Short mmCIF file of C-alpha atoms in Angstrom, two decimals:
data_model
loop_
_atom_site.label_atom_id
_atom_site.label_comp_id
_atom_site.label_asym_id
_atom_site.label_seq_id
_atom_site.Cartn_x
_atom_site.Cartn_y
_atom_site.Cartn_z
CA MET A 900 20.18 -9.42 23.79
CA PRO A 901 17.21 -8.14 21.76
CA LYS A 902 13.95 -7.85 23.67
CA LEU A 903 11.22 -9.67 21.75
CA ALA A 904 7.56 -8.61 21.79
CA ALA A 905 4.85 -10.95 20.54
CA ASN A 906 2.55 -9.42 17.94
CA LEU A 907 -0.87 -10.72 18.94
CA THR A 908 -2.55 -9.77 15.69
CA MET A 909 -0.43 -12.34 13.90
CA MET A 910 0.74 -14.77 16.59
CA PHE A 911 -1.31 -17.14 18.75
CA THR A 912 -4.23 -16.85 16.33
CA GLU A 913 -5.23 -20.36 17.41
CA LEU A 914 -6.89 -18.50 20.30
CA PRO A 915 -9.43 -15.68 20.61
CA PHE A 916 -7.72 -12.30 20.76
CA ALA A 917 -8.31 -11.78 24.50
CA ASP A 918 -6.72 -15.16 25.29
CA ARG A 919 -3.55 -14.50 23.29
CA PHE A 920 -2.11 -12.22 25.99
CA ALA A 921 -1.82 -15.00 28.56
CA ALA A 922 -0.49 -17.39 25.91
CA ALA A 923 2.27 -14.94 24.98
CA GLY A 924 3.22 -14.47 28.61
CA ALA A 925 3.27 -18.22 29.20
CA ALA A 926 5.57 -18.61 26.19
CA GLY A 927 8.08 -16.27 27.82
CA PHE A 928 7.40 -12.97 26.07
CA LYS A 929 7.91 -9.92 28.27
CA GLY A 930 6.55 -7.53 25.64
CA ILE A 931 3.36 -7.48 23.60
CA GLU A 932 2.28 -5.46 20.58
CA CYS A 933 -0.72 -5.64 18.28
CA LEU A 934 -2.21 -3.96 15.26
CA ALA A 935 -5.20 -2.56 17.14
CA PRO A 936 -6.68 -3.34 20.56
CA TYR A 937 -9.97 -1.58 19.90
CA GLU A 938 -12.08 -4.72 19.49
CA LEU A 939 -11.74 -5.18 23.26
CA PRO A 940 -13.26 -2.77 25.77
CA ILE A 941 -10.52 -0.86 27.57
CA GLU A 942 -11.01 -2.69 30.86
CA THR A 943 -10.94 -6.09 29.14
CA PHE A 944 -7.80 -5.06 27.28
CA LYS A 945 -6.14 -3.90 30.48
CA ALA A 946 -7.10 -7.06 32.39
CA ALA A 947 -5.84 -9.33 29.60
CA LEU A 948 -2.50 -7.54 29.56
CA GLU A 949 -2.14 -7.62 33.34
CA GLY A 950 -2.88 -11.34 33.32
CA SER A 951 -0.05 -11.95 30.87
CA GLY A 952 2.72 -10.57 33.05
CA ALA A 953 4.03 -8.71 29.99
CA ARG A 954 3.91 -5.05 29.04
CA MET A 955 2.30 -3.42 26.03
CA VAL A 956 5.04 -1.83 23.93
CA LEU A 957 3.20 -0.73 20.78
CA PHE A 958 -0.11 -0.63 18.99
CA ASN A 959 -1.52 1.35 16.08
CA CYS A 960 -3.82 4.32 16.09
CA PRO A 961 -7.24 3.37 14.69
CA PRO A 962 -6.58 2.52 11.02
CA GLY A 963 -10.09 3.12 9.72
CA ASN A 964 -12.20 0.27 8.40
CA TRP A 965 -9.62 -2.48 7.96
CA ALA A 966 -12.13 -5.00 6.62
CA ALA A 967 -13.16 -2.53 3.93
CA GLY A 968 -9.56 -1.98 2.86
CA ASP A 969 -8.38 0.94 4.98
CA ARG A 970 -4.74 0.82 6.02
CA GLY A 971 -4.63 3.99 8.03
CA MET A 972 -6.04 7.43 7.29
CA ALA A 973 -3.61 9.96 8.75
CA ALA A 974 -2.49 11.17 5.31
CA ASP A 975 -5.91 11.28 3.65
CA PRO A 976 -6.83 14.93 3.02
CA GLU A 977 -10.53 14.02 3.16
CA ARG A 978 -10.34 12.35 6.59
CA VAL A 979 -8.48 14.82 8.76
CA ALA A 980 -11.34 15.31 11.21
CA GLU A 981 -11.90 11.53 11.40
CA PHE A 982 -8.23 10.87 12.14
CA ARG A 983 -8.03 13.53 14.81
CA ALA A 984 -11.19 12.28 16.52
CA SER A 985 -9.93 8.70 16.43
CA PHE A 986 -6.66 9.76 18.03
CA ASP A 987 -8.59 10.27 21.27
CA ALA A 988 -9.31 6.52 21.36
CA ALA A 989 -5.64 5.71 20.81
CA LEU A 990 -4.65 7.94 23.72
CA ALA A 991 -7.29 6.45 26.01
CA TYR A 992 -6.13 2.89 25.32
CA ALA A 993 -2.48 3.89 25.67
CA ALA A 994 -3.13 5.58 29.01
CA ALA A 995 -4.94 2.52 30.36
CA VAL A 996 -1.91 0.25 29.87
CA ASP A 997 0.98 2.76 29.88
CA CYS A 998 1.80 2.00 26.25
CA PRO A 999 4.73 4.22 25.22
CA ARG A 1000 4.44 3.96 21.42
CA LEU A 1001 1.67 4.54 18.89
CA HIS A 1002 2.10 3.73 15.21
CA VAL A 1003 0.35 6.25 12.98
CA MET A 1004 -0.41 4.59 9.62
CA SER A 1005 -0.49 6.94 6.64
CA GLY A 1006 -2.92 5.01 4.43
CA LEU A 1007 -3.30 4.00 0.80
CA VAL A 1008 -3.17 6.78 -1.79
CA ARG A 1009 -6.21 6.64 -4.04
CA PRO A 1010 -5.36 6.31 -7.75
CA GLY A 1011 -4.94 9.65 -9.48
CA GLU A 1012 -4.54 11.67 -6.28
CA ASP A 1013 -1.70 14.09 -5.56
CA ARG A 1014 0.89 12.30 -3.38
CA ALA A 1015 2.41 15.62 -2.34
CA ARG A 1016 -0.93 16.69 -0.90
CA TRP A 1017 -1.16 13.43 1.05
CA ILE A 1018 2.34 13.93 2.42
CA ASP A 1019 1.45 17.47 3.49
CA THR A 1020 -1.65 16.15 5.27
CA TYR A 1021 0.38 13.43 7.01
CA VAL A 1022 2.90 16.00 8.24
CA ALA A 1023 0.11 18.22 9.57
CA ASN A 1024 -1.65 15.35 11.34
CA LEU A 1025 1.59 14.08 12.86
CA ALA A 1026 2.34 17.59 14.13
CA TYR A 1027 -1.14 17.72 15.66
CA ALA A 1028 -0.65 14.33 17.31
CA ALA A 1029 2.85 15.26 18.52
CA ASP A 1030 1.40 18.31 20.25
CA ARG A 1031 -1.22 16.09 21.92
CA VAL A 1032 1.46 13.81 23.39
CA ALA A 1033 4.00 16.54 24.17
CA SER A 1034 3.62 16.10 27.93
CA LEU A 1035 3.02 12.33 27.83
CA ASP A 1036 5.41 9.38 27.87
CA VAL A 1037 4.25 8.41 24.38
CA ASP A 1038 6.15 8.48 21.09
CA LEU A 1039 4.57 8.42 17.64
CA LEU A 1040 6.02 6.07 15.05
CA ILE A 1041 5.82 6.02 11.28
CA GLU A 1042 6.64 2.84 9.42
CA PRO A 1043 7.68 2.38 5.79
CA ILE A 1044 5.57 -0.56 4.56
CA ASN A 1045 6.38 -2.35 1.34
CA SER A 1046 4.18 -1.42 -1.59
CA ARG A 1047 5.39 -4.31 -3.76
CA VAL A 1048 3.78 -7.26 -1.97
CA ASP A 1049 1.67 -6.36 1.04
CA MET A 1050 0.24 -2.88 0.57
CA PRO A 1051 0.24 -1.51 -2.98
CA ARG A 1052 -0.33 2.27 -2.94
CA TYR A 1053 0.78 2.64 0.68
CA LEU A 1054 2.04 6.21 0.94
CA VAL A 1055 5.17 5.71 3.04
CA ASP A 1056 7.02 2.77 1.52
CA ARG A 1057 10.66 3.80 1.83
CA THR A 1058 12.91 5.03 4.62
CA ASP A 1059 13.98 8.18 2.78
CA LEU A 1060 10.39 9.39 2.58
CA ALA A 1061 9.81 8.49 6.23
CA MET A 1062 12.85 10.50 7.25
CA GLU A 1063 11.73 13.44 5.11
CA ILE A 1064 8.38 13.44 6.90
CA ILE A 1065 9.98 13.13 10.34
CA GLY A 1066 12.24 16.07 9.50
CA ARG A 1067 9.31 18.19 8.35
CA VAL A 1068 7.32 17.50 11.51
CA GLY A 1069 10.35 18.51 13.56
CA SER A 1070 9.33 16.86 16.81
CA ALA A 1071 11.39 14.49 18.94
CA LYS A 1072 8.09 12.71 19.59
CA VAL A 1073 7.98 11.32 16.04
CA ARG A 1074 10.31 8.39 15.38
CA LEU A 1075 10.90 5.65 12.84
CA GLN A 1076 9.43 2.16 13.06
CA TYR A 1077 11.83 -0.08 11.12
CA ASP A 1078 10.34 -3.34 9.88
CA ILE A 1079 13.09 -5.67 8.67
CA TYR A 1080 10.71 -7.68 6.49
CA HIS A 1081 9.33 -4.63 4.67
CA MET A 1082 12.74 -3.09 4.18
CA GLN A 1083 14.25 -6.32 2.84
CA ILE A 1084 11.61 -6.18 0.10
CA MET A 1085 11.97 -2.47 -0.66
CA GLU A 1086 15.62 -1.63 0.04
CA GLY A 1087 17.81 -4.47 1.32
CA ASP A 1088 21.26 -3.75 2.78
CA LEU A 1089 19.60 -4.17 6.15
CA LEU A 1090 22.38 -3.74 8.68
CA ARG A 1091 23.88 -0.69 7.00
CA SER A 1092 20.40 0.79 6.83
CA ILE A 1093 19.67 0.09 10.49
CA GLU A 1094 23.04 1.50 11.55
CA ARG A 1095 22.48 4.69 9.55
CA LEU A 1096 18.95 5.20 10.85
CA LEU A 1097 19.50 4.00 14.41
CA PRO A 1098 19.37 7.47 16.03
CA HIS A 1099 15.83 7.82 14.68
CA ILE A 1100 14.53 4.28 15.26
CA GLY A 1101 11.99 3.90 18.05
CA HIS A 1102 10.93 0.32 17.34
CA ILE A 1103 11.98 -2.62 15.16
CA GLN A 1104 9.83 -5.44 13.79
CA LEU A 1105 10.72 -8.70 12.08
CA ALA A 1106 9.48 -11.47 9.83
CA ASP A 1107 11.24 -13.57 7.23
CA ASN A 1108 10.92 -13.12 3.49
CA PRO A 1109 9.26 -14.43 1.40
CA GLY A 1110 6.13 -15.55 3.18
CA ARG A 1111 6.24 -13.26 6.23
CA ASN A 1112 6.72 -16.26 8.48
CA GLU A 1113 9.04 -16.73 11.47
CA PRO A 1114 12.83 -16.28 11.20
CA GLY A 1115 14.53 -19.28 9.61
CA THR A 1116 11.86 -19.84 6.98
CA GLY A 1117 13.23 -17.47 4.34
CA GLU A 1118 16.22 -15.55 3.07
CA ILE A 1119 16.94 -13.10 5.92
CA ASN A 1120 19.90 -14.08 8.09
CA TYR A 1121 18.43 -13.39 11.52
CA ALA A 1122 21.18 -15.41 13.18
CA HIS A 1123 23.43 -12.54 12.10
CA ILE A 1124 21.00 -9.62 12.34
CA LEU A 1125 19.68 -10.10 15.88
CA PRO A 1126 23.11 -10.23 17.59
CA ALA A 1127 24.18 -7.30 15.41
CA LEU A 1128 21.43 -5.15 16.94
CA ASP A 1129 23.25 -5.48 20.25
CA ARG A 1130 26.56 -4.53 18.67
CA LEU A 1131 24.98 -1.48 17.10
CA GLY A 1132 23.61 -0.41 20.47
CA TYR A 1133 19.90 -0.89 19.87
CA ASP A 1134 18.23 -1.41 23.26
CA GLY A 1135 14.58 -1.20 22.25
CA TRP A 1136 11.96 -3.84 21.51
CA VAL A 1137 11.81 -6.10 18.46
CA GLY A 1138 8.24 -6.92 17.55
CA CYS A 1139 7.57 -10.38 16.12
CA GLU A 1140 5.13 -9.29 13.44
CA TYR A 1141 5.05 -12.54 11.51
CA ARG A 1142 2.53 -15.20 10.56
CA PRO A 1143 3.61 -18.51 12.06
CA ALA A 1144 4.05 -21.14 9.37
CA GLY A 1145 2.30 -23.61 11.67
CA GLU A 1146 1.20 -23.59 15.30
CA THR A 1147 2.70 -20.58 17.08
CA LEU A 1148 4.53 -22.40 19.88
CA ALA A 1149 5.96 -24.99 17.49
CA GLY A 1150 7.61 -22.20 15.51
CA LEU A 1151 9.36 -20.47 18.43
CA GLY A 1152 12.59 -22.48 18.26
CA TRP A 1153 14.38 -19.55 16.63
CA ALA A 1154 13.60 -17.38 19.69
CA LYS A 1155 14.83 -19.71 22.44
CA ASP A 1156 17.93 -17.58 23.08
CA PHE A 1157 15.91 -14.37 23.37
CA ILE A 1158 12.85 -15.16 25.54
#
């Protein structure tokens, strides 16, 4: 049975961020993920998680100035020092709550810039980060994010490019974050894709399409996909990175067999 993790950046937004942890635990979630915990002091973050009874399974490295349009900076040739300094914060937060996975967002390629140079920078920064976590129980994840709807100009928007980058880094610490919603938009053929990539997948996320709402609101057949993950042998977490169509608890009927 897939293990579901509530994404607190998108779910339970009826509540302040610090209060969403307890709400997720009360709803039955045993895992929690979020985009970025950095708005909370480390001790507040740790206390909120402990109060939930759940464990933190994933969050992102600092993505830059999200409000100003940043969507990561690890591939930006002009921000190498900034990324590497910010990685210290990611490690400090991960250590405080024993989080075993950090998503390293590549960023949006500026118009007219050399994509190959951005890819080279991403590889170098991932290699640096992999060395930093070599002795830690922490994996680094890279996620193809759709560039058609949600993040135009996002560098890593397809699984083949993600796998090329993982191969170039050459570290077992760098794995694939497979988001079903993003890959439905960009590639389709979901179960064959998951089966082919499964040895490299360190985390899966879901949302329906279109709309990025909860399963059952769109075209993706989650009643087939979620049981299939068991058949394929996936034993990791599935992050619920969706925007509830209404109130969060009212939209959890689809998950009653999993939490």
